[in-house]
mmCIF file of C-alpha atoms in Angstrom:
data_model
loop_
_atom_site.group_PDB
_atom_site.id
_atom_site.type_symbol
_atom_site.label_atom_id
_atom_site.label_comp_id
_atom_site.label_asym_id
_atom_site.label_seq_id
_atom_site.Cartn_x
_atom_site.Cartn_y
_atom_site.Cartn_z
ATOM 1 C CA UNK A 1 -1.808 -2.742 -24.677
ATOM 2 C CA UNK A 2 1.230 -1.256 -26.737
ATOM 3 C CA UNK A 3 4.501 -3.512 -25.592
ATOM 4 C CA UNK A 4 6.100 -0.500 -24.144
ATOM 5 C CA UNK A 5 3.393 0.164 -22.384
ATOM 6 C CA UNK A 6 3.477 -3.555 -21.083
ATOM 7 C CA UNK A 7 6.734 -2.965 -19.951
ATOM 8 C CA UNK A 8 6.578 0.517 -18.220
ATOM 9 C CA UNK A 9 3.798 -1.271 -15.882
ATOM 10 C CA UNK A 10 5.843 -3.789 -15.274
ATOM 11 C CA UNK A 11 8.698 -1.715 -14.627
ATOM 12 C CA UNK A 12 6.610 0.300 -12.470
ATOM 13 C CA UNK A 13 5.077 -2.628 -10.559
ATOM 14 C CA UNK A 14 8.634 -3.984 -9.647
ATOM 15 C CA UNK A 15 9.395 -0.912 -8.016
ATOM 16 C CA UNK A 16 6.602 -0.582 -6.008
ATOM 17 C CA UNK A 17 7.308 -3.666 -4.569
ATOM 18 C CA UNK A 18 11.178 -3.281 -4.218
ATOM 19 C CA UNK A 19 9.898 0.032 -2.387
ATOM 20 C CA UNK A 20 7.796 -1.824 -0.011
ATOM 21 C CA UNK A 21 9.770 -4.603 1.226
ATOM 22 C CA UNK A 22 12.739 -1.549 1.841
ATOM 23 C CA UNK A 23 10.171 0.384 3.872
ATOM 24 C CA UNK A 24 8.981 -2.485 5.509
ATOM 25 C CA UNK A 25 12.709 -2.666 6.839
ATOM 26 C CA UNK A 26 13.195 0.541 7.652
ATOM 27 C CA UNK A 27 9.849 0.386 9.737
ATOM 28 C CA UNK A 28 10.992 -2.290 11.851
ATOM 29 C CA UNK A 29 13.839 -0.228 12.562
ATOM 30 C CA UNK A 30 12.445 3.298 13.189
ATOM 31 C CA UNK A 31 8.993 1.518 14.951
ATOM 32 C CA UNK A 32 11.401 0.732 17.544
ATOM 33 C CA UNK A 33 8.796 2.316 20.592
ATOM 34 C CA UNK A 34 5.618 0.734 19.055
ATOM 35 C CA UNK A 35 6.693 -2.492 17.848
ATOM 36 C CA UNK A 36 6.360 -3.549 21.686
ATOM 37 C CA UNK A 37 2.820 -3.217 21.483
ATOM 38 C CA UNK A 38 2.570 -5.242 17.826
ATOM 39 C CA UNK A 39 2.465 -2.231 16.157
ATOM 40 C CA UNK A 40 4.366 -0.393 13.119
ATOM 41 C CA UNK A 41 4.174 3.086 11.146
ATOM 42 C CA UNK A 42 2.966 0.647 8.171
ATOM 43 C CA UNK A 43 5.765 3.196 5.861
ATOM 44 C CA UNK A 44 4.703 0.441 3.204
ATOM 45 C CA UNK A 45 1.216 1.144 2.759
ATOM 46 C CA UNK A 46 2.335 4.520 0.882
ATOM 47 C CA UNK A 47 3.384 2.769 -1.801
ATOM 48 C CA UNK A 48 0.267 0.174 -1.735
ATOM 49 C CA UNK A 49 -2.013 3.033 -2.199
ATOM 50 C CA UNK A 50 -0.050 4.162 -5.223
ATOM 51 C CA UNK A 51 -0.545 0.733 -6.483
ATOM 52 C CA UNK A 52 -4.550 0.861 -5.327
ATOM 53 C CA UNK A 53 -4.707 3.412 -6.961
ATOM 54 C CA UNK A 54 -3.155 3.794 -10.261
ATOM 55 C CA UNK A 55 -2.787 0.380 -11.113
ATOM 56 C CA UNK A 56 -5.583 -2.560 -12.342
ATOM 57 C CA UNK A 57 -7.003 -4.716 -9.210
ATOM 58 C CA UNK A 58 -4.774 -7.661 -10.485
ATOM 59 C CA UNK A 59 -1.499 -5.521 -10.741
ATOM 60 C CA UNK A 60 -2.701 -3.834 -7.230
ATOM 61 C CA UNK A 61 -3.095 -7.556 -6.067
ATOM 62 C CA UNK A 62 -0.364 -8.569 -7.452
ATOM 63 C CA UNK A 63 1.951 -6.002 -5.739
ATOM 64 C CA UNK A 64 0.333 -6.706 -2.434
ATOM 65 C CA UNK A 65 1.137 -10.373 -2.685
ATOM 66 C CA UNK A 66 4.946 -10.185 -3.479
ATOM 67 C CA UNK A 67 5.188 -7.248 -0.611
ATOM 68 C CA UNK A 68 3.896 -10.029 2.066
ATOM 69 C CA UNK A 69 5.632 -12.949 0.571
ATOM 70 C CA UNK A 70 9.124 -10.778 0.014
ATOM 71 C CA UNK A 71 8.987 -9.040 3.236
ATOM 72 C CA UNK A 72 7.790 -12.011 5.667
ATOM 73 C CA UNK A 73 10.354 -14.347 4.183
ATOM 74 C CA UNK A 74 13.715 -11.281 4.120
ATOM 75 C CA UNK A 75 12.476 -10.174 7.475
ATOM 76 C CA UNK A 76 10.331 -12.284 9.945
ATOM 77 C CA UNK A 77 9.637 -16.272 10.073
ATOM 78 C CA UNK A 78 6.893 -18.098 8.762
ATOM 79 C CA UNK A 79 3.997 -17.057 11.736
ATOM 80 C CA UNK A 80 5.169 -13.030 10.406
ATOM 81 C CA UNK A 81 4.558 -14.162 7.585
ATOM 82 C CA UNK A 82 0.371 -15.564 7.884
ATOM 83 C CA UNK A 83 0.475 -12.041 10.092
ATOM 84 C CA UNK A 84 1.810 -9.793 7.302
ATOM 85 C CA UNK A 85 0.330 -11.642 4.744
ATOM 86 C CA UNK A 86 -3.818 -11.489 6.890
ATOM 87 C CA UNK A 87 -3.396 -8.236 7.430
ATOM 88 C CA UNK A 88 -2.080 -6.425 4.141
ATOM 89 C CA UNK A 89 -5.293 -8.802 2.747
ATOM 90 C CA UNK A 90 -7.552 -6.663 4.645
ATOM 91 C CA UNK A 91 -5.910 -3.661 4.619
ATOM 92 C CA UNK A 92 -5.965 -4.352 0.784
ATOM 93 C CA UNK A 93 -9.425 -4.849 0.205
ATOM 94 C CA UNK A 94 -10.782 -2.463 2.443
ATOM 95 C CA UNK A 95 -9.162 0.286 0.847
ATOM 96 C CA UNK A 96 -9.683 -1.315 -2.719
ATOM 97 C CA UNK A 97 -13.405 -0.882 -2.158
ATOM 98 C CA UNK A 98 -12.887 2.648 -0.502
ATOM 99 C CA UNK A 99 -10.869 4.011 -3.350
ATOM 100 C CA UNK A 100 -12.848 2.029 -6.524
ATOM 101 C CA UNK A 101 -16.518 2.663 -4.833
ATOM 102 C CA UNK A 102 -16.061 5.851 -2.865
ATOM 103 C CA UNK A 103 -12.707 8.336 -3.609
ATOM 104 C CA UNK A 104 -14.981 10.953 -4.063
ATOM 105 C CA UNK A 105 -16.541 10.082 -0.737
ATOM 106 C CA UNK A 106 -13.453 9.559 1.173
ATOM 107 C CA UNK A 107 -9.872 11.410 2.030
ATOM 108 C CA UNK A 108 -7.131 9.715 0.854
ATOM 109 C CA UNK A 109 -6.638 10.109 4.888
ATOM 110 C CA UNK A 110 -9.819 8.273 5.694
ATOM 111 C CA UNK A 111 -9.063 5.177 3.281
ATOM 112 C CA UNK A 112 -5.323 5.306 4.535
ATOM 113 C CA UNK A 113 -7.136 4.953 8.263
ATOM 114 C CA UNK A 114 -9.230 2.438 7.409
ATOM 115 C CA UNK A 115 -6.609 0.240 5.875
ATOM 116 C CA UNK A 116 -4.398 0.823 8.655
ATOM 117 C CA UNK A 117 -7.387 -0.532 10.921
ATOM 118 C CA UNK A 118 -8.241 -3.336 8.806
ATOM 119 C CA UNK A 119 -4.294 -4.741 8.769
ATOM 120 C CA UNK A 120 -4.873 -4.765 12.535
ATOM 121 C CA UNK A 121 -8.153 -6.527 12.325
ATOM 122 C CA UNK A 122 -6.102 -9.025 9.694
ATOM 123 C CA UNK A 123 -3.607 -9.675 12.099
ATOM 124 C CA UNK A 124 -5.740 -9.946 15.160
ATOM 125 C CA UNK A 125 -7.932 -13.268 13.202
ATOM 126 C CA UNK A 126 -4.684 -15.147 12.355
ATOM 127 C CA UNK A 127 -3.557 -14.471 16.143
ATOM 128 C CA UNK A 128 -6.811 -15.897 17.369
ATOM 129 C CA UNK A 129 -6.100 -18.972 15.308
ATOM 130 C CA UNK A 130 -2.284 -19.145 16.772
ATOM 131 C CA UNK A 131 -3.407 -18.102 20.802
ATOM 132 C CA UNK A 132 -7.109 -17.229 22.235
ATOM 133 C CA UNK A 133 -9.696 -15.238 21.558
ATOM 134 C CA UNK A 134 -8.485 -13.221 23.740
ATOM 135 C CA UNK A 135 -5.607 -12.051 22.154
ATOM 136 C CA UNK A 136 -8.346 -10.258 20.235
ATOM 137 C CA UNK A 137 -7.777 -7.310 23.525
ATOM 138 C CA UNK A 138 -4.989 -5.757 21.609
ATOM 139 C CA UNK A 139 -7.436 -3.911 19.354
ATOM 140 C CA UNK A 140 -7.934 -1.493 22.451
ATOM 141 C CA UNK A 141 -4.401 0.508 21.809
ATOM 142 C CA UNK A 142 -3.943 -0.992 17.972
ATOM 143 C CA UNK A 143 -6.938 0.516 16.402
ATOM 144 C CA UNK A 144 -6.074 4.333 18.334
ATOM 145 C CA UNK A 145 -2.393 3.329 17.087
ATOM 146 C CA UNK A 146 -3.970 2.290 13.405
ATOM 147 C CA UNK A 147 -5.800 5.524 13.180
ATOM 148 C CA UNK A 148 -2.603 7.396 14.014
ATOM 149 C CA UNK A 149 -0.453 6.091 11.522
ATOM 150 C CA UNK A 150 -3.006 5.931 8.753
ATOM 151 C CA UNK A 151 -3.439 9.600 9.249
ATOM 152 C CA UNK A 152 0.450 9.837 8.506
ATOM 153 C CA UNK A 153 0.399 7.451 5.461
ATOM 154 C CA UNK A 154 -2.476 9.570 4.312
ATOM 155 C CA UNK A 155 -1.419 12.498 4.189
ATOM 156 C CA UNK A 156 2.574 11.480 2.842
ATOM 157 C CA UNK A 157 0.096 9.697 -0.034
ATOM 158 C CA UNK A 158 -1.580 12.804 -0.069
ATOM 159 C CA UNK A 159 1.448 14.626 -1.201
ATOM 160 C CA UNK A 160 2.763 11.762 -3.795
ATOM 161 C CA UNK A 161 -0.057 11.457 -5.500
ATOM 162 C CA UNK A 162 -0.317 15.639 -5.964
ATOM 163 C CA UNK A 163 3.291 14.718 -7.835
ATOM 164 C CA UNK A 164 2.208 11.711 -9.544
ATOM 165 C CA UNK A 165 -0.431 13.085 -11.118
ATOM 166 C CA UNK A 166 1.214 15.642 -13.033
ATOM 167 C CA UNK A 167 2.395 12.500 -15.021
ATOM 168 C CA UNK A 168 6.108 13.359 -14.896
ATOM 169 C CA UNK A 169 7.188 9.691 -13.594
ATOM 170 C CA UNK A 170 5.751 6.370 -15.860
ATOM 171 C CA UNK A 171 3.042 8.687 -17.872
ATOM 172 C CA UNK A 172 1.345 6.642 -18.961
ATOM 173 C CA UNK A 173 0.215 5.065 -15.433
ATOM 174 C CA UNK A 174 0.336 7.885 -13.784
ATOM 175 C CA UNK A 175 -0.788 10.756 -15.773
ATOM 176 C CA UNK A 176 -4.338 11.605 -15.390
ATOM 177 C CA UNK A 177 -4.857 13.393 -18.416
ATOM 178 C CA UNK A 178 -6.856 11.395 -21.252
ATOM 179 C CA UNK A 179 -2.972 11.433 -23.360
ATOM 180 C CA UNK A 180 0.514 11.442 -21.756
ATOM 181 C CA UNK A 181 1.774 12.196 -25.120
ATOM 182 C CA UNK A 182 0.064 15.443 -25.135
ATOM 183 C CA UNK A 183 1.220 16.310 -21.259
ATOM 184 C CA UNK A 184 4.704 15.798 -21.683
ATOM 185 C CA UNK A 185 5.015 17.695 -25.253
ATOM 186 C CA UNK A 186 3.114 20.875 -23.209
ATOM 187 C CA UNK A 187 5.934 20.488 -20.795
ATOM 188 C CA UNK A 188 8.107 20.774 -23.784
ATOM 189 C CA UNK A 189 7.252 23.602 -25.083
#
């Protein structure tokens, strides 16, 4: 990989992750009615899929590792951060395998859903290590509220990714032509 190249992913990485850990913060404050129950929007998983799914598994891994660290340690304590940190693992994984095995299979909707139910799931196992078992009760209003909000995230990632792909912002991640050169000279001309 070309050193500019190098650096564009970088570049690109580093603002995914500034953009979740600001989203992360403005979800605490607009999740103001759901946060009572232990839930959020999850505003940050937009940007996670981006990284799931234009970027390499260690890059996507990477980005979903500094997003937990940054955000549990700028805006919760340490037991936020083991939540944050189980549940963006699951959510992570679950829609890793949904997008690399199955995007034809799947809405971006669907993935975004079951993401959105596996953070919960995350959450609920380091709870159970914290409290009881039967903390695990939650899931009766968290998984209707995880459905809800990964339809939202869905369909906003929906939208981003129709823009993304036309490979007008960091090319040559996001362009899904086989040469970014080639895309952005046609726009040229």
């Amino acid at each position: 990989m070309k050193t500019k190249e190098r650096l564009e992913r970088l570049i690109f990485i580093a603002i995914l992750v500034s953009l979740t850990v600001v989203l992360s913060y403005v979800d605490r404050q607009i999740s103001f009615g759901l946060s009572h129950l232990g839930a959020r929007i999850g505003l940050a998983n937009i940007v996670i899929l981006v990284g799931v799914y234009y970027l390499s598994v260690k890059e996507s891994f990477i980005l979903v590792t500094m997003k937990a660290i940054l955000s549990g340690l700028l805006l919760g304590n340490y037991m936020a951060f083991f939540i944050g940190l189980s549940g963006s693992y699951f959510s992570y994984f679950a829609m890793l395998v949904l997008i690399r095995l199955g995007k034809d299979k799947f809405s971006f909707v669907g993935i975004s859903i079951a993401g959105s139910i596996m953070h919960n799931i995350g959450q609920i196992v380091v709870l159970t290590l914290f409290y009881s078992v039967g903390i695990t009760g939650a899931l009766i209003w968290l998984i209707p509220l995880g459905i809800a909000t990964g339809v939202v995230v869905g369909i906003i990632f929906t939208a981003l990714k129709r823009y993304l792909d036309k490979g007008e912002v960091f090319p040559s991640i996001t362009c899904k032509t086989n040469d970014p050169s080639q895309l952005l000279k046609d726009k040229l001309h």
